[in-house]
Coordinates of C-alpha atoms in Angstrom, one line a residue:
M17 CA -20.8 -17.7 -6.1
E18 CA -20.6 -20.4 -8.8
A19 CA -18.7 -23.6 -7.7
L20 CA -15.7 -24.5 -9.7
S21 CA -16.0 -27.5 -12.0
P22 CA -13.5 -30.4 -11.5
Q23 CA -11.7 -29.4 -14.8
N24 CA -11.2 -25.7 -13.5
R25 CA -9.9 -26.9 -10.2
K26 CA -7.0 -28.7 -11.9
N27 CA -5.8 -25.3 -13.2
T28 CA -5.9 -23.5 -9.7
P29 CA -2.8 -22.9 -7.8
L30 CA -3.9 -25.4 -5.1
A31 CA -3.9 -28.2 -7.6
K32 CA -0.2 -27.5 -8.4
L33 CA 0.9 -28.1 -4.8
T34 CA 2.3 -31.4 -3.7
P35 CA 0.1 -33.8 -1.7
A36 CA 2.3 -33.4 1.3
I37 CA 1.8 -29.6 1.3
K38 CA -1.9 -30.1 0.6
G39 CA -2.0 -32.3 3.8
V40 CA -0.5 -29.6 5.9
L41 CA -3.0 -27.1 4.6
F42 CA -5.9 -29.4 4.9
M43 CA -7.3 -28.1 8.2
L44 CA -7.1 -24.4 6.8
L45 CA -9.3 -25.4 3.9
L46 CA -12.1 -27.4 5.5
F47 CA -14.4 -24.6 6.2
A48 CA -13.9 -22.7 2.9
G49 CA -16.9 -24.3 1.0
G50 CA -18.1 -22.1 -1.8
D51 CA -21.8 -22.7 -1.2
A52 CA -21.8 -20.9 2.2
L53 CA -20.7 -17.6 0.4
A54 CA -24.2 -17.2 -0.9
Q55 CA -25.9 -17.5 2.5
T56 CA -27.8 -14.5 3.9
G57 CA -29.1 -13.6 7.3
L58 CA -27.5 -12.8 10.6
A59 CA -24.0 -14.0 9.7
A60 CA -22.8 -14.6 13.2
V61 CA -25.4 -17.2 14.1
T62 CA -26.7 -18.7 10.8
V63 CA -26.3 -22.4 10.4
T64 CA -28.0 -24.1 7.4
P65 CA -28.8 -27.8 7.7
G66 CA -27.9 -29.9 4.7
D67 CA -28.4 -33.4 3.4
G68 CA -27.4 -36.4 5.5
G69 CA -27.2 -34.3 8.7
S70 CA -24.5 -32.0 7.5
Q71 CA -24.4 -28.3 8.3
T72 CA -23.3 -25.3 6.4
Y73 CA -21.9 -22.3 8.3
T74 CA -22.0 -18.6 7.3
V75 CA -18.9 -16.8 6.1
T76 CA -18.3 -15.1 9.5
I77 CA -18.3 -18.3 11.4
Q78 CA -16.0 -19.9 8.7
I79 CA -13.5 -17.1 9.1
L80 CA -13.6 -17.4 12.9
L81 CA -12.9 -21.1 12.6
L82 CA -10.3 -20.6 10.0
M83 CA -8.3 -18.1 12.2
T84 CA -8.6 -20.4 15.2
V85 CA -7.3 -23.3 13.3
L86 CA -4.5 -21.1 11.9
S87 CA -3.4 -20.1 15.4
M88 CA -3.3 -23.8 16.6
L89 CA -1.4 -25.0 13.5
P90 CA 2.1 -24.6 15.1
A91 CA 1.1 -26.6 18.1
A92 CA -0.5 -29.2 16.0
L93 CA 2.7 -29.4 13.9
I94 CA 4.8 -29.9 17.1
M95 CA 2.6 -32.2 19.1
M96 CA 1.0 -34.5 16.4
T97 CA 4.0 -35.2 14.1
S98 CA 7.6 -36.4 14.4
F99 CA 8.9 -32.9 15.1
T100 CA 9.2 -33.3 18.9
R101 CA 11.5 -36.4 18.7
V102 CA 13.7 -34.9 15.9
I103 CA 14.3 -31.5 17.5
I104 CA 15.2 -33.0 21.0
V105 CA 17.6 -35.5 19.5
L106 CA 19.4 -32.8 17.5
A107 CA 19.5 -30.5 20.5
I108 CA 21.2 -33.3 22.5
L109 CA 23.6 -34.0 19.8
R110 CA 24.8 -30.4 19.8
Q111 CA 25.2 -30.6 23.6
A112 CA 27.1 -33.8 23.3
L113 CA 29.5 -32.3 20.7
G114 CA 30.0 -29.3 22.9
T115 CA 29.8 -26.8 20.0
A116 CA 27.7 -24.2 21.9
Q117 CA 25.5 -22.6 19.3
T118 CA 26.8 -24.5 16.3
P119 CA 24.6 -25.5 14.5
S120 CA 22.4 -22.5 15.4
N121 CA 18.9 -22.8 16.6
Q122 CA 17.6 -21.7 13.2
I123 CA 19.5 -24.5 11.5
L124 CA 18.3 -27.1 13.9
L125 CA 14.7 -26.0 13.6
G126 CA 15.0 -26.1 9.8
L127 CA 16.4 -29.5 9.9
A128 CA 13.8 -30.8 12.3
L129 CA 11.0 -29.3 10.1
F130 CA 12.0 -30.6 6.8
L131 CA 12.9 -34.0 8.2
S132 CA 9.5 -34.1 9.8
L133 CA 7.9 -33.3 6.5
F134 CA 9.8 -36.2 4.9
I135 CA 8.8 -38.6 7.7
M136 CA 5.2 -37.5 7.7
S137 CA 4.8 -37.4 3.8
P138 CA 3.0 -40.9 3.7
V139 CA 0.6 -39.6 6.3
F140 CA 0.0 -36.3 4.5
E141 CA -0.5 -38.3 1.2
Q142 CA -3.1 -40.6 2.7
A143 CA -4.9 -37.6 4.5
Y144 CA -5.0 -35.9 1.1
Q145 CA -6.3 -38.9 -0.8
D146 CA -8.9 -39.8 1.8
G147 CA -10.1 -36.5 3.0
L148 CA -9.0 -33.4 1.1
K149 CA -9.3 -34.6 -2.5
P150 CA -12.9 -36.1 -2.1
Y151 CA -13.8 -32.8 -0.3
L152 CA -12.5 -30.6 -3.2
D153 CA -14.3 -32.9 -5.7
E154 CA -17.5 -32.2 -3.7
Q155 CA -18.0 -35.9 -3.0
I156 CA -18.0 -35.6 0.8
G157 CA -18.9 -32.9 3.3
S158 CA -16.4 -31.0 5.6
E159 CA -17.2 -33.1 8.7
Q160 CA -16.6 -36.4 6.9
A161 CA -13.5 -35.1 5.3
L162 CA -12.1 -34.0 8.7
E163 CA -12.8 -37.5 10.1
K164 CA -11.2 -39.3 7.1
A165 CA -8.2 -36.9 7.2
A166 CA -7.7 -37.4 10.9
E167 CA -7.6 -41.2 10.7
P168 CA -3.9 -41.4 9.2
F169 CA -2.7 -39.1 11.9
R170 CA -4.6 -41.2 14.6
Q171 CA -2.9 -44.3 13.2
F172 CA 0.6 -42.8 13.1
M173 CA 0.3 -41.5 16.7
L174 CA -1.0 -44.9 18.0
D175 CA 1.9 -46.7 16.4
Q176 CA 4.4 -44.5 18.2
T177 CA 2.5 -44.4 21.6
R178 CA 3.4 -46.8 24.4
E179 CA 0.5 -48.7 25.9
A180 CA 1.8 -47.8 29.4
D181 CA 1.3 -44.1 28.7
L182 CA -2.2 -44.7 27.3
L183 CA -3.1 -46.7 30.5
M184 CA -1.7 -43.9 32.7
F185 CA -3.8 -41.2 31.0
T186 CA -6.8 -43.4 30.9
R187 CA -6.4 -43.9 34.7
I188 CA -6.0 -40.2 35.3
S189 CA -9.1 -39.4 33.2
G190 CA -11.2 -41.6 35.4
K191 CA -12.0 -44.3 32.9
S192 CA -12.1 -47.9 34.2
S193 CA -10.4 -49.5 31.2
L194 CA -8.6 -48.6 28.0
P195 CA -10.8 -48.3 24.9
S196 CA -9.9 -50.3 21.8
R197 CA -7.4 -48.8 19.4
D198 CA -10.2 -47.4 17.1
E199 CA -12.1 -45.8 20.1
V200 CA -9.2 -43.9 21.7
P201 CA -10.2 -40.2 21.8
F202 CA -7.7 -37.5 20.9
S203 CA -7.9 -36.2 24.4
L204 CA -6.2 -39.4 25.5
L205 CA -4.1 -40.0 22.5
L206 CA -2.4 -36.6 22.2
P207 CA -0.8 -36.4 25.7
S208 CA 0.1 -40.1 25.5
F209 CA 1.8 -39.7 22.2
V210 CA 3.8 -36.6 23.4
T211 CA 4.9 -38.4 26.5
S212 CA 6.1 -41.5 24.5
E213 CA 7.8 -39.2 22.0
L214 CA 9.8 -37.5 24.9
K215 CA 10.8 -40.8 26.4
T216 CA 12.0 -42.1 22.9
A217 CA 13.8 -38.9 22.2
F218 CA 15.8 -39.1 25.5
Q219 CA 16.6 -42.7 25.0
I220 CA 18.1 -42.0 21.5
G221 CA 19.9 -38.9 22.9
F222 CA 21.4 -41.1 25.8
L223 CA 22.8 -43.4 23.2
I224 CA 24.2 -40.6 21.1
F225 CA 25.7 -38.9 24.2
L226 CA 27.8 -41.9 25.3
P227 CA 30.7 -42.0 22.8
F228 CA 31.3 -38.2 23.2
L229 CA 31.2 -38.6 27.1
V230 CA 33.9 -41.3 26.8
I231 CA 36.1 -38.9 24.8
D232 CA 35.6 -36.2 27.4
L233 CA 36.5 -38.6 30.3
V234 CA 39.6 -39.8 28.5
V235 CA 40.9 -36.3 27.6
A236 CA 40.2 -35.2 31.2
S237 CA 42.1 -38.2 32.7
V238 CA 45.1 -37.6 30.4
L239 CA 45.3 -33.8 31.2
M240 CA 45.0 -34.6 35.0
A241 CA 47.8 -37.1 34.7
M242 CA 49.9 -34.5 32.9
G243 CA 49.3 -32.0 35.7
M244 CA 47.5 -29.7 33.2
M245 CA 44.5 -29.0 35.6
M246 CA 44.1 -25.4 34.5
L247 CA 43.5 -26.4 30.9
S248 CA 39.8 -27.0 30.1
P249 CA 39.3 -30.6 28.8
M250 CA 36.5 -29.2 26.5
I251 CA 39.0 -27.3 24.4
I252 CA 41.1 -30.5 23.8
S253 CA 38.2 -33.0 23.3
L254 CA 36.2 -30.8 20.8
P255 CA 38.5 -31.5 17.8
F256 CA 38.5 -35.3 18.6
K257 CA 34.7 -35.3 18.9
L258 CA 34.3 -33.5 15.7
M259 CA 36.8 -35.8 13.9
L260 CA 34.9 -38.9 15.3
F261 CA 31.6 -37.5 14.1
V262 CA 32.9 -36.6 10.6
L263 CA 34.7 -40.0 10.2
V264 CA 31.6 -42.0 11.0
D265 CA 29.4 -39.8 8.7
G266 CA 27.5 -38.8 11.8
W267 CA 24.8 -36.5 10.1
S268 CA 23.7 -39.3 7.7
L269 CA 23.6 -41.8 10.6
I270 CA 21.6 -39.5 12.8
M271 CA 19.1 -38.5 10.1
G272 CA 18.8 -41.9 8.7
T273 CA 18.2 -43.4 12.2
L274 CA 15.6 -40.8 13.2
A275 CA 13.6 -41.3 10.0
A276 CA 13.8 -45.1 10.3
S277 CA 12.8 -45.0 14.0
F278 CA 9.2 -44.2 13.0
Y279 CA 8.7 -47.1 10.6
I280 CA 10.6 -50.0 12.2

């Protein structure tokens, strides 16, 4: 199959996507090189060496790797981006308001997803410029493109990871000392990042919960003083909590604080 020229690539549907979306789709495109389509032989085991120590896989292996990456994409989206912190804070906020299933789970997931895309857009942009774009222009191979595209994610995760969590997983793994920041493997960085995100999310959730807890305590105390012990305090406190949240422009504060917490 003839490879597309750079001019023809500009007219493809992929070229019309934004860099952020291209960054999300990058791992799904790494093993789709056009030269491998012309390979012959036993498809399941054929690996062709290339210049500079690179390797080209047959179509069957590429499809297998593509389906494997596709199945792990949701886990990567949750564990390697800001999604974990955002969805936990939004869930705690709903619990603090006492609105049961309002907003619904679908709305919270949608908010967390698109806010995460906004927060991660600089990372996706850099991954596209450093890894995907040179790969599509046939300037680098797939392995080098993967390394260059992974570097912005590594830097983002390191910036949000506590050193204490890195030390804990380093000790558990049996290593004597913590490697330098440039040498931390993903096997240590990923669990450390997730643990730090959980801690940060619950800290933010605690601060959000406090003012609503005060309203619940005040309403419960007033109802008990009036002898209305059979009336649920949640019914009375809910309008006051909603009024407070709307008056302080709560959604803007929550979204802005979550987005800014990754770059302060």
